[in-house]
Coordinates of C-alpha atoms in Angstrom, one line a residue:
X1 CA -41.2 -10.9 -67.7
X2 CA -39.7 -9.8 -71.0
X3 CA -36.9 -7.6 -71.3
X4 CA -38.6 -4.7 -73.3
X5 CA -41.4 -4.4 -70.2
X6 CA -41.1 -1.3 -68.2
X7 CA -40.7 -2.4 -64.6
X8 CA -41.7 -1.0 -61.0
X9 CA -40.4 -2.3 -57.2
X10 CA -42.6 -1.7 -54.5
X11 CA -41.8 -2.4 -50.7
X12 CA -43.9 -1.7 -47.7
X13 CA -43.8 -1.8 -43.9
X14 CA -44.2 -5.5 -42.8
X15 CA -47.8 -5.2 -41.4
X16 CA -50.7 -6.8 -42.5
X17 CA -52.3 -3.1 -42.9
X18 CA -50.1 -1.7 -44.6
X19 CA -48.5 -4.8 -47.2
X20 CA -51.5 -6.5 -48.1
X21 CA -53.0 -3.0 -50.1
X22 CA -49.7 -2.7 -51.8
X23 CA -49.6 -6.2 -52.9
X24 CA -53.1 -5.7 -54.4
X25 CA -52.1 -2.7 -56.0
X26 CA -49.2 -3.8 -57.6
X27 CA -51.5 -7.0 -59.0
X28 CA -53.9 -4.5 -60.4
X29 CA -50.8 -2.2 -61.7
X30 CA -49.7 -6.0 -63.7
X31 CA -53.1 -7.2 -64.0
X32 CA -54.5 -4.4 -66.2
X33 CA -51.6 -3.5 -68.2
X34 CA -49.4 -6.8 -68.9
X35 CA -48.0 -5.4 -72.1
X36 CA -46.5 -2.2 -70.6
X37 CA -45.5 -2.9 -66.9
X38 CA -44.2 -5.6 -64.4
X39 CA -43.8 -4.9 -61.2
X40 CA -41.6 -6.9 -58.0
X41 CA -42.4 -6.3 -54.4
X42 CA -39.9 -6.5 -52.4
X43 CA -40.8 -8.2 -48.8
X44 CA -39.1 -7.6 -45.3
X45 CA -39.2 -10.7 -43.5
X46 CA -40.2 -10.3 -39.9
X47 CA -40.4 -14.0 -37.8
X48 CA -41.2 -12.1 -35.0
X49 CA -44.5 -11.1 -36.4
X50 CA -46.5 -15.0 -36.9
X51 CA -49.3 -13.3 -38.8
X52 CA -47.2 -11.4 -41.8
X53 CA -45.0 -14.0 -41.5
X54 CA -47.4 -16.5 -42.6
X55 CA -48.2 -14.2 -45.3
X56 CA -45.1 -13.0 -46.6
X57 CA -44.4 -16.6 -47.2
X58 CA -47.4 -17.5 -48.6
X59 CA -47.1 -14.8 -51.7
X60 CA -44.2 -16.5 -54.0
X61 CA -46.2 -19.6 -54.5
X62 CA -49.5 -16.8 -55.7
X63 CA -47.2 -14.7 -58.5
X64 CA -48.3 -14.2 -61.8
X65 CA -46.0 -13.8 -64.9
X66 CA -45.6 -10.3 -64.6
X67 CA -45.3 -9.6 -60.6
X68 CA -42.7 -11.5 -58.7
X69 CA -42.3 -11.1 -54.9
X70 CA -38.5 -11.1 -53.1
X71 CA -38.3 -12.2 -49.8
X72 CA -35.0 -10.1 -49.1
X73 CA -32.6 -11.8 -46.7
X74 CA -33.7 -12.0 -43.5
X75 CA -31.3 -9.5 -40.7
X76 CA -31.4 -9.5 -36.5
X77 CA -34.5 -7.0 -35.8
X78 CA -33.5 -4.3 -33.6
X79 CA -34.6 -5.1 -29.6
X80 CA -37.8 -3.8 -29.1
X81 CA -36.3 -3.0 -25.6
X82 CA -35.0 0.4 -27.6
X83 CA -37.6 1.9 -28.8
X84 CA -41.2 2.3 -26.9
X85 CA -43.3 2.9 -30.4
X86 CA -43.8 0.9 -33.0
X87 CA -42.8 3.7 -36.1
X88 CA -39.3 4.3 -34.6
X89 CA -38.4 0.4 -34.6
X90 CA -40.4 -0.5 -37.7
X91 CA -38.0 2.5 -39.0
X92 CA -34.9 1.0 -38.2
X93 CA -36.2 -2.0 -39.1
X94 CA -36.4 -1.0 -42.8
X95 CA -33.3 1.1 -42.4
X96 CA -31.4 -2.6 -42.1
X97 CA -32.3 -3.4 -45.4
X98 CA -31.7 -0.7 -47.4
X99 CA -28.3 -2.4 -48.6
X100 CA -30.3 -5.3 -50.0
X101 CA -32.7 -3.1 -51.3
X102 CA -30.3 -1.2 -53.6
X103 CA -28.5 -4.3 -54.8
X104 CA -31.6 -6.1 -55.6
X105 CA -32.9 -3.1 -57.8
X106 CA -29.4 -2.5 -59.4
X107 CA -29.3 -5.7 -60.0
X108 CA -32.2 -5.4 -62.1
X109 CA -31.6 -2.1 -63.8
X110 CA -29.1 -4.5 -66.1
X111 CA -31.5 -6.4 -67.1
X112 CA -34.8 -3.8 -67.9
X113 CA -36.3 -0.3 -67.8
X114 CA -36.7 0.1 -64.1
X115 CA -39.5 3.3 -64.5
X116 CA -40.4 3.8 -60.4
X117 CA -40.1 3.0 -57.0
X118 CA -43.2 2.4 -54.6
X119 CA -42.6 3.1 -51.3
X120 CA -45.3 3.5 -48.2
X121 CA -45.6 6.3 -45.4
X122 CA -43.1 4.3 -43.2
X123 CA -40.5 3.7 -45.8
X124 CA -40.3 7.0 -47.1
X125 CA -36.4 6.7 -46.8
X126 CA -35.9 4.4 -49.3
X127 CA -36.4 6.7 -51.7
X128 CA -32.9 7.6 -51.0
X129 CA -32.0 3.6 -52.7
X130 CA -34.2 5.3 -55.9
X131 CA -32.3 8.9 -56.0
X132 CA -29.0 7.0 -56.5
X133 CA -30.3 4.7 -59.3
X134 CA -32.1 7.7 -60.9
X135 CA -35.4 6.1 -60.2
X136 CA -38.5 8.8 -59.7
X137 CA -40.4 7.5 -56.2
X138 CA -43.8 7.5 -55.5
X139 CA -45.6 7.5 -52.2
X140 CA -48.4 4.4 -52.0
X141 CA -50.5 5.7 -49.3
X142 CA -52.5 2.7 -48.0
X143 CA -54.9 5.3 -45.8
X144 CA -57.1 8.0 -47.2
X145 CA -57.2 11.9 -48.6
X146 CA -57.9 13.0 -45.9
X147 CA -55.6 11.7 -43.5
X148 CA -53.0 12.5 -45.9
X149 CA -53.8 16.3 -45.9
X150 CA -53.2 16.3 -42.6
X151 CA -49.8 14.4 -42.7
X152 CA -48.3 16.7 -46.0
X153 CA -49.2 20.0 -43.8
X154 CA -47.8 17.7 -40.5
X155 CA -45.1 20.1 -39.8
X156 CA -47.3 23.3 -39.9
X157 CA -49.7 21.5 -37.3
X158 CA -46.5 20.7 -35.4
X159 CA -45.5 24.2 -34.7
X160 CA -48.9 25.5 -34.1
X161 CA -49.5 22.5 -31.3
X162 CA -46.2 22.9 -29.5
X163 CA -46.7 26.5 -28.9
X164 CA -50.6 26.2 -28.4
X165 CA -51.6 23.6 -26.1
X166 CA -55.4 25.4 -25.2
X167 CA -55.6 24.5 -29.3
X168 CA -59.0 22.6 -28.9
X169 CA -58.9 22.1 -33.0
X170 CA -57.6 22.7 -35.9
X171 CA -58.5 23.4 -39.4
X172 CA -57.1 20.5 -41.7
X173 CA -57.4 21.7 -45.6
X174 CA -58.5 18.0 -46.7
X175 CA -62.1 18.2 -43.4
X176 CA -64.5 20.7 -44.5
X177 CA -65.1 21.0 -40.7
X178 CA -62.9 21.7 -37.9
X179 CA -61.0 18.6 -36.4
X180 CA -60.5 18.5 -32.7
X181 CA -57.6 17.9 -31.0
X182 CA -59.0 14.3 -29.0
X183 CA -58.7 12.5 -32.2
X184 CA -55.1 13.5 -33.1
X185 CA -52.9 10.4 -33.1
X186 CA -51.5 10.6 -29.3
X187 CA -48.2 10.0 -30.8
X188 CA -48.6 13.8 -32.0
X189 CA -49.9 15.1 -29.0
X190 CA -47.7 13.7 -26.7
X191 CA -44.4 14.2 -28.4
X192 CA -44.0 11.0 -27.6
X193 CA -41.0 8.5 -28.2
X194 CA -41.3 8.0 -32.2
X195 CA -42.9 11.0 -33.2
X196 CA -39.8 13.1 -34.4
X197 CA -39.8 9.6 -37.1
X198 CA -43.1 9.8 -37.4
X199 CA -42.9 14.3 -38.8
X200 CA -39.6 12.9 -40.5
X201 CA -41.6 10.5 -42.8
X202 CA -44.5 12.9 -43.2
X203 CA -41.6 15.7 -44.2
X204 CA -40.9 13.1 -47.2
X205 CA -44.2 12.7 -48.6
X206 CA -43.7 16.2 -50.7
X207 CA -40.5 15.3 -52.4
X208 CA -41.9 12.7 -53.7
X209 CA -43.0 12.6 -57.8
X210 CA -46.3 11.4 -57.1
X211 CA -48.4 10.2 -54.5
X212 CA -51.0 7.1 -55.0
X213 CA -53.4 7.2 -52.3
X214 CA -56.1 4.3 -51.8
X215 CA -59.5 5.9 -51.9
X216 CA -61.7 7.2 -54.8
X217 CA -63.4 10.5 -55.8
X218 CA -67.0 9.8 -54.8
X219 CA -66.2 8.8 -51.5
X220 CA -63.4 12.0 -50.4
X221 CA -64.4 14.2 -53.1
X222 CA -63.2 17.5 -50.5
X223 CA -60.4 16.0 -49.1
X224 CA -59.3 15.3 -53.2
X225 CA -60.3 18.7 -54.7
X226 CA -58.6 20.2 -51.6
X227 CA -55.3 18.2 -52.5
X228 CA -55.4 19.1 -56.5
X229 CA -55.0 23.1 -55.7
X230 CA -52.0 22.7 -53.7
X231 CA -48.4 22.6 -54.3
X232 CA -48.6 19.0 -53.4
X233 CA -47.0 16.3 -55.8
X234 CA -49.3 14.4 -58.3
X235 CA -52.4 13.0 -56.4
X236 CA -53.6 9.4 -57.6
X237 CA -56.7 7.9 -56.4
X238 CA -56.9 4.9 -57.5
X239 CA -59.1 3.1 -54.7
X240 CA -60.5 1.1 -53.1
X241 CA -57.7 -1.1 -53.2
X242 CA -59.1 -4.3 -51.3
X243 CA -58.2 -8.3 -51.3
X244 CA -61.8 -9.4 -51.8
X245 CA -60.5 -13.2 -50.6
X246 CA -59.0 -11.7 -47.8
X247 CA -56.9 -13.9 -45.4
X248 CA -59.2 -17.2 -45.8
X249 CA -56.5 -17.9 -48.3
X250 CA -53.3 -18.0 -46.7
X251 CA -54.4 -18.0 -42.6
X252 CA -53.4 -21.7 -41.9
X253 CA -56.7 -21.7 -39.5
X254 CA -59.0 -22.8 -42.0
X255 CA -60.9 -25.0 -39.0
X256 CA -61.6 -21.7 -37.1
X257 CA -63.1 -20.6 -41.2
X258 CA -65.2 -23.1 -41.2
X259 CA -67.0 -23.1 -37.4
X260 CA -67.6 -19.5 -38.3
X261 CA -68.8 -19.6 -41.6
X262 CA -71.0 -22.5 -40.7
X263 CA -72.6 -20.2 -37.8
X264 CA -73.0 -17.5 -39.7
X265 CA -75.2 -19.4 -42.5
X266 CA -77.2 -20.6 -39.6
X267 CA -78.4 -17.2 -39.1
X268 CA -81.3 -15.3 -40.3
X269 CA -80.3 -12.5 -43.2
X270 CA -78.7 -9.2 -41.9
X271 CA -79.1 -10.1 -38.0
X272 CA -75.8 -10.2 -37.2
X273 CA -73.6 -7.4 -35.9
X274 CA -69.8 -8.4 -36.0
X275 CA -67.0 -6.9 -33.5
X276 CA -63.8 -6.8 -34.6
X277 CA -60.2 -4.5 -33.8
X278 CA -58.0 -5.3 -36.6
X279 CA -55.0 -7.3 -37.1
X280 CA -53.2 -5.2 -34.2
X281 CA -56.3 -4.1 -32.1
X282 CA -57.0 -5.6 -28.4
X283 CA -58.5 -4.6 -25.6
X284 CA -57.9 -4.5 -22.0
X285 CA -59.4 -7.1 -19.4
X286 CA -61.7 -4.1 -18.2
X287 CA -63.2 -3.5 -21.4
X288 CA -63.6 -6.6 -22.9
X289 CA -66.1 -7.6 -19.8
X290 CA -67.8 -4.1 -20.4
X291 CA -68.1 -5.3 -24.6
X292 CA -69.8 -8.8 -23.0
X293 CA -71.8 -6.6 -20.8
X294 CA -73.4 -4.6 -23.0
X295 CA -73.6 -7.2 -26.3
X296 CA -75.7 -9.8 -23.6
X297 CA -77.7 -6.8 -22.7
X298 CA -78.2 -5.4 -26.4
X299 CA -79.7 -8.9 -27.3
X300 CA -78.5 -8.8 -30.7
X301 CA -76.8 -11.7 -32.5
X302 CA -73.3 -11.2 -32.7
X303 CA -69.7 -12.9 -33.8
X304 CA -66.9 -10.9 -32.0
X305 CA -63.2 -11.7 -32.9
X306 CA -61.5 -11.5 -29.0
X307 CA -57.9 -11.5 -29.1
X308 CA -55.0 -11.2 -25.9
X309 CA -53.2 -8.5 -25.7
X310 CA -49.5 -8.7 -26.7
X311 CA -47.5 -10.6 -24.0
X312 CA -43.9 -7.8 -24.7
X313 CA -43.1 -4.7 -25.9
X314 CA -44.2 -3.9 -29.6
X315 CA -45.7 -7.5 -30.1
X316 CA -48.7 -8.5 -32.1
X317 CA -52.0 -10.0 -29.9
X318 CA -52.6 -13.5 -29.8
X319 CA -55.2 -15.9 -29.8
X320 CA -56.6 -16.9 -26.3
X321 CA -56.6 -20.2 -25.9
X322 CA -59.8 -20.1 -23.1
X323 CA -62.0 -17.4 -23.6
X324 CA -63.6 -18.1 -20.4
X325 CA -60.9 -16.5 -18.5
X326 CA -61.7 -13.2 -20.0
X327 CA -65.1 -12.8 -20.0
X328 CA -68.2 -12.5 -17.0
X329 CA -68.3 -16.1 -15.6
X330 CA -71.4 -18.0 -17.6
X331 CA -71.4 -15.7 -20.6
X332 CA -70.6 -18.0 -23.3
X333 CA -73.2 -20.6 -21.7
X334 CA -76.0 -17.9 -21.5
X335 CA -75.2 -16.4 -25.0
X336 CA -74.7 -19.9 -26.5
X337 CA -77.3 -19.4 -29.0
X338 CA -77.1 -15.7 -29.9
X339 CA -73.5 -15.0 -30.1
X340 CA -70.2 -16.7 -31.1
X341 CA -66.7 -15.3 -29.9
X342 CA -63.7 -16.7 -31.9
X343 CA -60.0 -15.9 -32.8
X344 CA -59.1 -14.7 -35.5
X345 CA -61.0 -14.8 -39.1
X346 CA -61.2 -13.5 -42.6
X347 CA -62.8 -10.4 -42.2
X348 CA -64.1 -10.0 -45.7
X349 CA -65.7 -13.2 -45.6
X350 CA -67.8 -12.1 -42.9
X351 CA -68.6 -8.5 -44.2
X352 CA -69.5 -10.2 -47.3
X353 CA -71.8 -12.8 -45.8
X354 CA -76.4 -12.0 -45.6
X355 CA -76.3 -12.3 -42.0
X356 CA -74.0 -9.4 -41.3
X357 CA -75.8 -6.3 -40.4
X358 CA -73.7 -3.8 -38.8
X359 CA -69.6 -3.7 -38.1
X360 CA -68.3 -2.3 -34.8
X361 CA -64.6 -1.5 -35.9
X362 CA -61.4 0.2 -35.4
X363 CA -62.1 2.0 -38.7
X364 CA -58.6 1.3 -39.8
X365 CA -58.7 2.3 -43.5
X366 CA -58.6 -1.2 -45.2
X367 CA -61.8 -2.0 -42.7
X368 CA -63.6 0.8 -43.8
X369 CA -63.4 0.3 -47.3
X370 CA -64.0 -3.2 -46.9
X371 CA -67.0 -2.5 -45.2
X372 CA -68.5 0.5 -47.9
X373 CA -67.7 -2.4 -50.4
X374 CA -70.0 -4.9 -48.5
X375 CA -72.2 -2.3 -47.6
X376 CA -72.2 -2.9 -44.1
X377 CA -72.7 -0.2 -41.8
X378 CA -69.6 1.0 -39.1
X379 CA -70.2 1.8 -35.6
X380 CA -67.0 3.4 -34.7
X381 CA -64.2 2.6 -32.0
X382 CA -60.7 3.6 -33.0
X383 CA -57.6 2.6 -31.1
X384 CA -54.6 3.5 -32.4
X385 CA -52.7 5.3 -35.2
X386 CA -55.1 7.6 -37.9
X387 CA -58.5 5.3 -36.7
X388 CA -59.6 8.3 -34.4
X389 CA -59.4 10.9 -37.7
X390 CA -60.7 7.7 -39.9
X391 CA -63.8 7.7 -37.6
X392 CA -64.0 11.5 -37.3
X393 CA -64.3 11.4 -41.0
X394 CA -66.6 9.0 -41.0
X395 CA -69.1 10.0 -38.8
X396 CA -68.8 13.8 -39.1
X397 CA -67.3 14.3 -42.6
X398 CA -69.4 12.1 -44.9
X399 CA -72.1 10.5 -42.6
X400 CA -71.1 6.6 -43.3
X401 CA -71.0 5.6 -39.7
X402 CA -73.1 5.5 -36.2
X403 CA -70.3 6.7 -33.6
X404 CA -69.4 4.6 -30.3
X405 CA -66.8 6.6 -29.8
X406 CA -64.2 8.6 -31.8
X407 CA -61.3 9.9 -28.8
X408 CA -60.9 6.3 -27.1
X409 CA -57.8 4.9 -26.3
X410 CA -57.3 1.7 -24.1
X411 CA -56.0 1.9 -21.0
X412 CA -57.1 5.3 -20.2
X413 CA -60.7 5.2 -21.1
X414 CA -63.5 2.6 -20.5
X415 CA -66.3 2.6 -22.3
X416 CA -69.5 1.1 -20.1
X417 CA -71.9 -1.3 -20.7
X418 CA -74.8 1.1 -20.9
X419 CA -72.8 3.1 -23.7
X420 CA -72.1 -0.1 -25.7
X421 CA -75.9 -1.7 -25.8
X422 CA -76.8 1.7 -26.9
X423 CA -74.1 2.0 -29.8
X424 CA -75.1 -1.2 -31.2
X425 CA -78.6 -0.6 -30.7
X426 CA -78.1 2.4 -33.0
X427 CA -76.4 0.5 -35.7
X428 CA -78.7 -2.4 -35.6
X429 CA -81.7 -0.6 -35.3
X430 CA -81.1 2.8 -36.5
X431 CA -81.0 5.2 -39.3
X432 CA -82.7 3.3 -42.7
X433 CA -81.2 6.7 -44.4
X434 CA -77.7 6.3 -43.0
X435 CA -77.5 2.6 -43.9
X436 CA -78.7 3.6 -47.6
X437 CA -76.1 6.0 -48.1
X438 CA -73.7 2.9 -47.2
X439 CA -75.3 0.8 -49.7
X440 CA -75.3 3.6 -52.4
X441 CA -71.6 3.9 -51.7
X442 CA -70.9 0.1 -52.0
X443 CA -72.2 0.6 -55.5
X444 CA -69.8 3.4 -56.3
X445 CA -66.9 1.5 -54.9
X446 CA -67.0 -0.9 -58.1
X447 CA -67.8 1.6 -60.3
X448 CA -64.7 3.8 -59.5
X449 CA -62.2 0.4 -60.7
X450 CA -64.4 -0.2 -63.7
X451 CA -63.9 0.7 -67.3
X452 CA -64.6 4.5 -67.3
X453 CA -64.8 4.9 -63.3
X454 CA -62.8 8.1 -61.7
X455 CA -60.1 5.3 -60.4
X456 CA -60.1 3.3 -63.5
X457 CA -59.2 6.7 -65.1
X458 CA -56.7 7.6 -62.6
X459 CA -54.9 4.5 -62.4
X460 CA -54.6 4.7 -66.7
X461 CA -52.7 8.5 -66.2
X462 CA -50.7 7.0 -63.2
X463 CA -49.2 4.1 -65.9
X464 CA -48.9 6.7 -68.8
X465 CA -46.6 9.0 -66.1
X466 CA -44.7 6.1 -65.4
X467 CA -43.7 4.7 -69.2
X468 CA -43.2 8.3 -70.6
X469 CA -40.0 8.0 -68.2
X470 CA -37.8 6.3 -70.6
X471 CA -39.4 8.1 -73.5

């Protein structure tokens, strides 16, 4: 990095969700303008976590010239035994390390421009590190437009639920149609432990200078427009921000890679429907036999990524290490040659791969626009955080997706059998018009990040903001 180069830090929550888009964002910020920018992400070590562990310490050895990553010194986490969600400990988890963030940036500042500060919806108080050093922050929102609409008007919504609660739904300035109250995050509607962090962080967002948000004008076109009228800081969509290699490049399971990919190229084109919950996504025993029920029932070939649930409070699933003792007794024998269930794998291998037909998925926000890249239709099943209002979009809003469900949440509801074979049924079998629409939107995907595209264009006004700083 030369000394004349204007520079940008970025840190983000240590989750696979949430790091691995603002790693490839700050790679495309370097990788298309080399001459004007550098950028350093700062990383938040977290042992406890094996999977962003493994990949925290896989990216030094992948930096380019002009992007460097920091491991910052590694602190005690706080005990999980205090807190009962996972934004109020990954808060004060990030709140440990604000010291060593405003030394390392300092630090820095000595030696070149330092032009902006990237900071994600869970570390909006860093931007405290950036007000001291004169630094202007920016918001890198990993989700979409729409979900961010909701969380810069959070604490209007906040008032209107507390006092309201026979408030079925509520009209959200970035849904053309009315959102109901099931597919709030339940953190909302139940006040519960973490939410007063959760309405601080989304209190932040409009203080910010600008806000970069990972989708792209053809696919949220209302939720944008709807966000360009307001009083709301700069909007940036620079989407979709995705790590085509996905994790095939730093999981250290490449054996598990290989069974898979070998399987899958066994299989006839588009035949396939994959099941997977995300990085964080399990399911209970209960449900997990209904899933086996209904996929044996469907007949459909599938590959479903089965994971335990975590073991203690606020910890990430692991890998089973005998499926058998999850699912119906004989189901692996009798769907031997239809089906594969495995730990698990590089999800944008397997969207990317002929035989893959239809996705049933959490709709977490990298899925989603992993799976509009591939073109590979969604059935929905959200679990947790914004998945419900992902899936709402995606179903009601823009018509991408066949719907499971959109209100579930594990533990409390079950989905049966009968309801699953009919879901995939629908995605495998269904709508030739929906599954264009997909396709077409695959297409625009690329063409939003090439020369000319609206994210191309976007991502050009974001850089020009950022250098006319020292000007």
């Amino acid at each position: 990095m030369t000394s004349q180069q204007n520079h940008v830090f970025l840190i983000a929550t240590p989750a696979i969700g949430l790091l691995t888009p603002t790693v490839e964002f700050a790679r495309r910020l370097v990788d298309r303008y080399p001459d004007r920018l550098s950028a350093t992400v700062l990383l938040i070590p977290v042992p406890q976590w094996p999977t962003v562990h493994t990949y925290v310490q896989s990216l030094p050895a992948t930096s380019s010239p002009n992007l460097r990553f920091l491991i910052l010194p590694t602190m005690p986490p706080p005990s999980p035994d205090h807190f009962n969600s996972f934004v109020a400990n990954v808060t004060s988890l990030i709140g440990m390390y604000k010291p060593n963030i405003q030394n390392a940036i300092s630090a820095d500042q000595s030696k070149r421009r330092v032009v902006g500060l990237f900071v994600d919806l869970f570390c909006t108080f860093i931007a405290d590190v950036a007000e001291e050093l004169g630094i202007p922050s920016y918001l890198f929102y990993p989700s979409g437009a729409g979900f961010l609409s909701y969380e810069l008007d959070l604490p209007v919504f906040d008032s209107q639920l507390a006092h309201s609660e026979s408030l079925t739904e509520l009209s959200i300035r970035g849904y053309a149609n009315s959102v109901p109250r099931r597919v709030f995050r339940r953190t909302v509607m139940e006040r519960a432990d973490g939410y007063s962090w959760y309405l601080k962080h989304a209190e932040r967002f409009a203080q910010m200078k600008g806000i970069v948000v990972n989708t792209f004008q053809e696919l949220e076109p209302f939720a944008l427009d709807s966000l360009s009228v307001s009083a709301a800081p700069k909007i940036y969509s620079v989407g979709p921000i995705l790590n085509l290699k996905g994790s095939a490049q730093w999981n250290p399971d490449s054996t598990q890679h290989e069974r898979v990919v070998r399987w899958l190229d066994s299989q006839p084109t588009s035949s396939v429907v994959f099941l997977c919950f995300g990085s964080w996504g399990s399911l209970s025993g209960p449900q997990v036999r209904e899933i086996a029920i209904g996929l044996e029932r469907a007949g459909f070939r599938f590959l479903w990524v089965l994971r335990e649930p975590p073991r203690a409070n606020l910890g990430a699933p692991t890998e089973f290490s005998n499926f058998d003792e999850a699912l119906p007794n004989g189901f692996l024998e009798r769907t031997s040659k239809m089906g594969l269930v495995c730990g698990w794998v590089p999800q944008m291998t397997i969207l990317s791969h002929k035989a893959v037909r239809g996705f049933v998925s959490h709709c977490g926000w990298n899925s989603t626009l992993e799976s509009l890249w591939c073109g590979v239709t969604i059935a929905t099943w959200p679990i947790y955080a914004e998945q419900h209002m992902n899936a709402f979009q995606m179903v009601r809003e823009l018509e991408l997706s066949v719907e499971i469900r959109l209100d579930y949440h594990d533990g409390i509801d079950l989905v049966p059998a009968e309801e699953i074979e009919r879901g995939i049924e629908r995605l495998m079998e269904g709508d030739d018009m929906l599954r264009a629409r997909v396709k077409s939107m695959g297409e625009k995907c690329r063409i939003a990040i090439e020369e000319n595209g609206s994210s191309y264009e976007l991502l050009g006004a974001l850089v020009d903001e950022l250098t006319k700083e020292i000007v």
